[in-house]
Every structure is written in structure tokens, then in C-alpha cells.
PDB file of C-alpha atoms in Angstrom:
ATOM      1  CA  UNK B  21     139.844 149.853  81.409  1.00 73.00           C
ATOM      2  CA  UNK B  22     142.864 149.513  83.941  1.00 85.00           C
ATOM      3  CA  UNK B  23     144.835 148.836  80.718  1.00 90.00           C
ATOM      4  CA  UNK B  24     143.533 151.926  78.952  1.00 89.00           C
ATOM      5  CA  UNK B  25     144.479 154.011  81.482  1.00 89.00           C
ATOM      6  CA  UNK B  26     148.043 152.261  81.558  1.00 92.00           C
ATOM      7  CA  UNK B  27     148.496 153.574  78.019  1.00 93.00           C
ATOM      8  CA  UNK B  28     147.394 156.609  78.232  1.00 91.00           C
ATOM      9  CA  UNK B  29     149.810 157.764  81.633  1.00 91.00           C
ATOM     10  CA  UNK B  30     152.667 155.775  79.649  1.00 94.00           C
ATOM     11  CA  UNK B  31     152.229 157.605  76.251  1.00 92.00           C
ATOM     12  CA  UNK B  32     152.428 161.014  78.741  1.00 91.00           C
ATOM     13  CA  UNK B  33     155.614 159.801  80.001  1.00 94.00           C
ATOM     14  CA  UNK B  34     157.077 158.913  76.668  1.00 94.00           C
ATOM     15  CA  UNK B  35     155.459 162.371  75.388  1.00 91.00           C
ATOM     16  CA  UNK B  36     157.490 163.856  78.312  1.00 90.00           C
ATOM     17  CA  UNK B  37     160.830 162.435  77.119  1.00 94.00           C
ATOM     18  CA  UNK B  38     160.305 163.269  73.800  1.00 92.00           C
ATOM     19  CA  UNK B  39     159.332 166.966  74.496  1.00 89.00           C
ATOM     20  CA  UNK B  40     163.266 166.861  75.707  1.00 93.00           C
ATOM     21  CA  UNK B  41     164.778 165.320  72.710  1.00 92.00           C
ATOM     22  CA  UNK B  42     166.702 167.976  70.173  1.00 93.00           C
ATOM     23  CA  UNK B  43     164.373 169.205  67.906  1.00 86.00           C
ATOM     24  CA  UNK B  44     166.015 166.887  65.533  1.00 91.00           C
ATOM     25  CA  UNK B  45     164.574 164.273  66.879  1.00 92.00           C
ATOM     26  CA  UNK B  46     161.190 165.611  68.384  1.00 89.00           C
ATOM     27  CA  UNK B  47     159.183 165.526  64.788  1.00 86.00           C
ATOM     28  CA  UNK B  48     159.478 162.131  63.990  1.00 91.00           C
ATOM     29  CA  UNK B  49     159.293 160.628  66.931  1.00 93.00           C
ATOM     30  CA  UNK B  50     155.937 163.328  67.969  1.00 89.00           C
ATOM     31  CA  UNK B  51     154.417 161.907  64.603  1.00 89.00           C
ATOM     32  CA  UNK B  52     154.234 158.661  66.024  1.00 93.00           C
ATOM     33  CA  UNK B  53     152.803 159.749  69.567  1.00 92.00           C
ATOM     34  CA  UNK B  54     150.034 161.695  67.467  1.00 89.00           C
ATOM     35  CA  UNK B  55     149.440 158.850  65.075  1.00 91.00           C
ATOM     36  CA  UNK B  56     149.523 156.728  68.080  1.00 93.00           C
ATOM     37  CA  UNK B  57     147.527 159.105  70.289  1.00 93.00           C
ATOM     38  CA  UNK B  58     143.778 159.024  67.587  1.00 91.00           C
ATOM     39  CA  UNK B  59     144.112 154.962  68.589  1.00 93.00           C
ATOM     40  CA  UNK B  60     144.446 155.548  72.469  1.00 93.00           C
ATOM     41  CA  UNK B  61     142.099 158.431  72.329  1.00 93.00           C
ATOM     42  CA  UNK B  62     139.341 155.761  70.378  1.00 93.00           C
ATOM     43  CA  UNK B  63     140.723 153.129  72.671  1.00 93.00           C
ATOM     44  CA  UNK B  64     140.102 155.162  75.877  1.00 92.00           C
ATOM     45  CA  UNK B  65     136.682 155.977  74.893  1.00 92.00           C
ATOM     46  CA  UNK B  66     135.590 152.707  74.263  1.00 93.00           C
ATOM     47  CA  UNK B  67     136.919 151.661  77.977  1.00 93.00           C
ATOM     48  CA  UNK B  68     135.733 154.222  79.711  1.00 90.00           C
ATOM     49  CA  UNK B  69     133.525 157.315  78.535  1.00 88.00           C
ATOM     50  CA  UNK B  70     133.238 159.992  76.579  1.00 89.00           C
ATOM     51  CA  UNK B  71     133.698 161.901  79.133  1.00 92.00           C
ATOM     52  CA  UNK B  72     137.794 160.460  79.385  1.00 90.00           C
ATOM     53  CA  UNK B  73     137.702 160.830  76.021  1.00 90.00           C
ATOM     54  CA  UNK B  74     137.024 164.045  76.035  1.00 93.00           C
ATOM     55  CA  UNK B  75     139.756 164.440  78.345  1.00 92.00           C
ATOM     56  CA  UNK B  76     142.271 162.796  76.577  1.00 90.00           C
ATOM     57  CA  UNK B  77     141.405 164.596  73.013  1.00 92.00           C
ATOM     58  CA  UNK B  78     142.148 168.203  74.796  1.00 92.00           C
ATOM     59  CA  UNK B  79     145.455 166.660  76.728  1.00 88.00           C
ATOM     60  CA  UNK B  80     146.350 165.563  72.810  1.00 89.00           C
ATOM     61  CA  UNK B  81     145.726 169.107  71.531  1.00 89.00           C
ATOM     62  CA  UNK B  82     146.851 171.389  74.240  1.00 87.00           C
ATOM     63  CA  UNK B  83     150.449 169.365  74.120  1.00 84.00           C
ATOM     64  CA  UNK B  84     150.496 169.370  70.044  1.00 85.00           C
ATOM     65  CA  UNK B  85     149.053 172.855  69.523  1.00 87.00           C
ATOM     66  CA  UNK B  86     151.253 174.736  67.491  1.00 85.00           C
ATOM     67  CA  UNK B  87     152.433 171.570  65.070  1.00 82.00           C
ATOM     68  CA  UNK B  88     147.993 170.872  64.257  1.00 83.00           C
ATOM     69  CA  UNK B  89     147.577 175.096  63.861  1.00 88.00           C
ATOM     70  CA  UNK B  90     151.132 174.763  61.680  1.00 86.00           C
ATOM     71  CA  UNK B  91     149.423 171.967  59.539  1.00 84.00           C
ATOM     72  CA  UNK B  92     146.189 173.799  60.037  1.00 89.00           C
ATOM     73  CA  UNK B  93     147.421 176.471  57.933  1.00 91.00           C
ATOM     74  CA  UNK B  94     149.268 174.428  55.296  1.00 87.00           C
ATOM     75  CA  UNK B  95     146.133 173.264  54.884  1.00 88.00           C
ATOM     76  CA  UNK B  96     144.749 176.418  54.066  1.00 89.00           C
ATOM     77  CA  UNK B  97     146.943 177.936  52.113  1.00 87.00           C
ATOM     78  CA  UNK B  98     146.546 174.665  49.810  1.00 85.00           C
ATOM     79  CA  UNK B  99     143.137 174.532  49.255  1.00 82.00           C
ATOM     80  CA  UNK B 100     143.164 178.397  48.217  1.00 74.00           C
ATOM     81  CA  UNK B 101     142.602 179.344  44.997  1.00 68.00           C
ATOM     82  CA  UNK B 102     145.304 180.956  43.017  1.00 59.00           C
ATOM     83  CA  UNK B 103     144.104 184.614  42.899  1.00 58.00           C
ATOM     84  CA  UNK B 104     146.594 186.053  39.971  1.00 59.00           C
ATOM     85  CA  UNK B 105     145.838 185.388  37.195  1.00 52.00           C
ATOM     86  CA  UNK B 106     142.335 183.608  37.366  1.00 50.00           C
ATOM     87  CA  UNK B 107     139.174 184.358  37.228  1.00 56.00           C
ATOM     88  CA  UNK B 108     137.095 186.289  39.333  1.00 54.00           C
TER      89      UNK B 108
END
């Protein structure tokens, strides 16, 4: 249990350091952090309890809210049917 919490703390420190970097460096490192957050939350859920994992998910969503909203917006635009010239 202590290792998962220690890695979660290190993830938060890494995310804070990445936030101080220029935007061109933030993007690739931010994607790495977001991908690793999924594995870390799963690890926390297995080693602790679901409430800790839920708090970790809330923290990740809070930190990555703008990129996640942008991704959702782009996904909606891509999946929307073409309304020009198609059948009603």
C-alpha cells in the first residue's frame, strides 16, 4: 500500500514540475502523465479502497480538465454527422 501512495505523490510532484515548463514541453509530457495516471489510479484502487481511487480520479480530472474537455469536444465534432448535403 505504501508504494502506490508514494508513486501517487511522485506523480503529483512530476505534474507540478511539468506545469512550470513551456507549453511545447508540457504537451508530450502531459500525455505521458495522463496515460500513467490511468495505471496509477487502477493500482491505488487495488491496493487501497475505491474511495482513494475516486479521489485520485477527481484530482486527475481537475488537473487535466481543459485538455479533457478539448478532447471531448473534438470527439463530438468528429462523430457528428455531416448535415450539409446529406439526407435529413
